[in-house]
Amino acid sequence: MSAIIFENVYRYFIRDGRSFPALDGIDLTVADKEVVALVGPSGCGKTTCLRLAAGFELPTKGRVTVGGQQVIGPGPDRAVVFQQFALFPWKSVEENIAFGLRNQGAAASTRQERISAIIKLMGLEGYETAYPHQLSGGMQQRVAIARAYVLDPEALLMDEPFGALDAQTRIVMQEELVRIARVNPRTVLFITHAVDEAVYLADRVAVMTRRPGRIKEILDVRSVRKAERWNDHERIEDVMDLESFVHLRTHIWRSLREEKMEAAP
Amino acid sequence: MTHVKPSSARLRLRFTRRFLLGTASVLTLLTAWVVLTMVTGTISTSRFPSPLQFWQSAKQIVTVGYADATLVGHALHSTRLVVIGFAVAVGIGVPLGLLMGWSRRAEALINPAFLVIRPIPPLAWIPLAILWLGLGDAAKIMVIFFAAFVPAVINTFTGVRAIEPPMIEAARMLGTGRWRLLIEILLPAAAPMIFTGLRLSLQASWTTLVAAELVGALAGLGRVLNMAQQDIYPAMVMVGMAAVGGLGWATTRLLAEVERRAMPWLPG
Amino acid sequence: MASPSQRPPSKLEVFVLGFIGLAGFVGLWLAASTSGYVPRQFLPTPFDVLARAIHLLTSPFAGATLPVHLARSLERYACGVALAAAIGVPLGLAMGWYRWLDDIVTPVFDGLRFIAPIAWVPFAALWFGTGIGGPIMIIFSGAFPPCLISAYRGARFVDSKYIEAAQMLGTSNLRTVAEVLLPASFPSIVAGLRVGAGLGWQSLVGAELIVASAGVGYMMVQGQSNISTPTVMAGMLAIGLVGLLIDVALRQMEARVRRRRGLA
């Protein structure tokens, strides 16, 4: 079972001899194949949470486990999709996607199969030999997602994956992600500033307090989605018009605003 | 001069004007050269050669030779030394720069020794090189090494340090082993800066070689310059300088071609 | 961006490693020169070199003491660099502003650029003998390109909003160059001066090895012909130190200029 579990996680930073708390006791579980969105005011530590799960940083106290294993460093079992894509500009689309597979020592024929499959899934046909700089932002992010997906990871960690895209491309990508998740469900933890996005994509939305961050509340979106039959609507704008959607979104906004108000000088 | 973006027609006009003015200025200088040295004698040819003398000396050195070899012979000799010194310096300098850029501990350990060597101008190694290795090729290669070594290390180092963290994090996330990380991630990412370092190293190599050969050598373009100066033969000095300039230009173009091909992923 | 697999080293660790590195370097040198593999004459110990340097501070060699040689060197250096800046910066600014000037000068400059400054030495010798003109000419040819290019770039790529503001205010061409372009390109110019000063210093050394009768380079050449390796190395030490000081001083100045502009 590939669950992401934060157990009583604390994270302090030391600067100039003083310690700054970033995370103040995070307890969160992302169940197997569940999609959880993490939202919160700027600086609340949501990126830190993601980095802890990814293994780029270690908690000061408490622990993070993925699939039952404690996280002690980065690896392809916890694939990351970065906000700024982080594609290798000197490798073609195909080479970028293949890279992680090569590190795993997959045989060439297996690799080719999997790469072709993911390229088809992500709508990248025809772009295999292109270089990143030749692609639009949306296409680059597709490659980044493909690169992560092709690894068949336990968990998918996304750091504001659509933050660097323009508003329209963003919406297209959100729909794409929903489509892919139906075909290939995974355990996903993602961070976003856009509450719309969180409610549209996630099974549950976790709202964090301002710094030092704790989990303020968790909203169950999945049951609402099921009850109100959001999936009957193909288009994003139709879903976002629904009263149940607006209700959830407004609730989260208000919750965030409370946090921001207290933080404001 | 306005800074409004010009239309393409205007650009073409600019381009032709640029070309014409440029050619005009070069032609004017050449004409002045001819007139002042050969017609009016305003510039004494014992101090500055006339185009005719330049041509005659060029012919001489190409066919009969000067200072014990023809131009080609000297040029080959000099180029050989530059290539050897450059190759050794880069072969040691770039890996060292990579190591120091990647590991702060390695940097801390190696830096002191490097900081002692670094401020010494390459040409200042010449007397020491002559003391140790005489006037032959080995001394020249030693000096070229020190000249080319420093820029190679520094630029490689800077190139590695400038790599954005997400790139490295992505590589680690993808489970990249150490060697693969070096060859497929670090090197390509730092490549543009490394090539800048190589360009500087090449420049420094030529400068140092010519200087070293000027001080004392048995062959090479610097020797041509040296002998011509002692023989009070300014026309040959000019030929030597032209040869040095030409070789410098040629090797730089070659490096630029290598650079272009080595990094096909760069736009434009 | 350190090797992210480990935590970055602490200040103490850096200091200790640095100390070990330096000690290792000196130790190796000492070992090599006392081992007997190389005659002491050719590889003096670090202490020999230091002793010699101190000796030269007061006793003359090749015509003067070390400080006097340094003074001679610095004289020519200052002249050469000042000349390079005085001609290069205004010319570069003007070329950045007046395209026609750029079109005229650039082909000539590009043609001469590839000739290493040192290659001018024979002409310098022919024209100036061992007088002060020779080294100054060579230092000039080393320091000039960076001064010119940095002023040119500063002017060409100045933010157009300053030019537009100046035009709107009816500024004459000359005033625009002097009171808008120059201040706007100041950071670029200062950076170029630093590079030019560095190249000038290197060219100085080369010049003094060949066409001088005084100066640190000359002292080193004499040391070499007298097979006095400690003198040669002491010279290298002095040159390196002074060069370093000049660079540090100019970097400070550059940092101050940038701070004043809010650039750093």
Short mmCIF file of C-alpha atoms in Angstrom, two decimals, chain A residues 81-85 137 141 145 157-165 170 173 177 190-192 197 201:
data_model
loop_
_atom_site.label_atom_id
_atom_site.label_comp_id
_atom_site.label_asym_id
_atom_site.label_seq_id
_atom_site.Cartn_x
_atom_site.Cartn_y
_atom_site.Cartn_z
CA VAL A 81 6.94 17.31 -10.58
CA PHE A 82 8.57 20.70 -10.07
CA GLN A 83 6.94 24.08 -10.57
CA GLN A 84 9.73 25.18 -12.89
CA PHE A 85 9.71 21.83 -14.74
CA GLY A 137 5.25 25.80 -20.92
CA GLN A 141 5.10 20.34 -17.91
CA ILE A 145 4.69 14.69 -15.63
CA LEU A 157 4.54 14.71 -5.41
CA MET A 158 3.67 17.91 -7.25
CA ASP A 159 4.90 21.34 -6.21
CA GLU A 160 2.51 23.89 -7.71
CA PRO A 161 2.72 21.95 -10.96
CA PHE A 162 0.75 24.47 -12.96
CA GLY A 163 2.00 27.60 -11.23
CA ALA A 164 4.28 28.60 -14.08
CA LEU A 165 1.62 28.26 -16.74
CA ARG A 170 -3.53 25.72 -16.61
CA MET A 173 -3.62 20.72 -17.82
CA LEU A 177 -4.50 15.41 -15.02
CA PHE A 190 0.16 18.23 -4.45
CA ILE A 191 0.58 21.83 -3.42
CA THR A 192 -1.30 24.68 -4.95
CA GLU A 197 -7.60 23.64 -8.63
CA LEU A 201 -8.50 17.72 -8.55
#
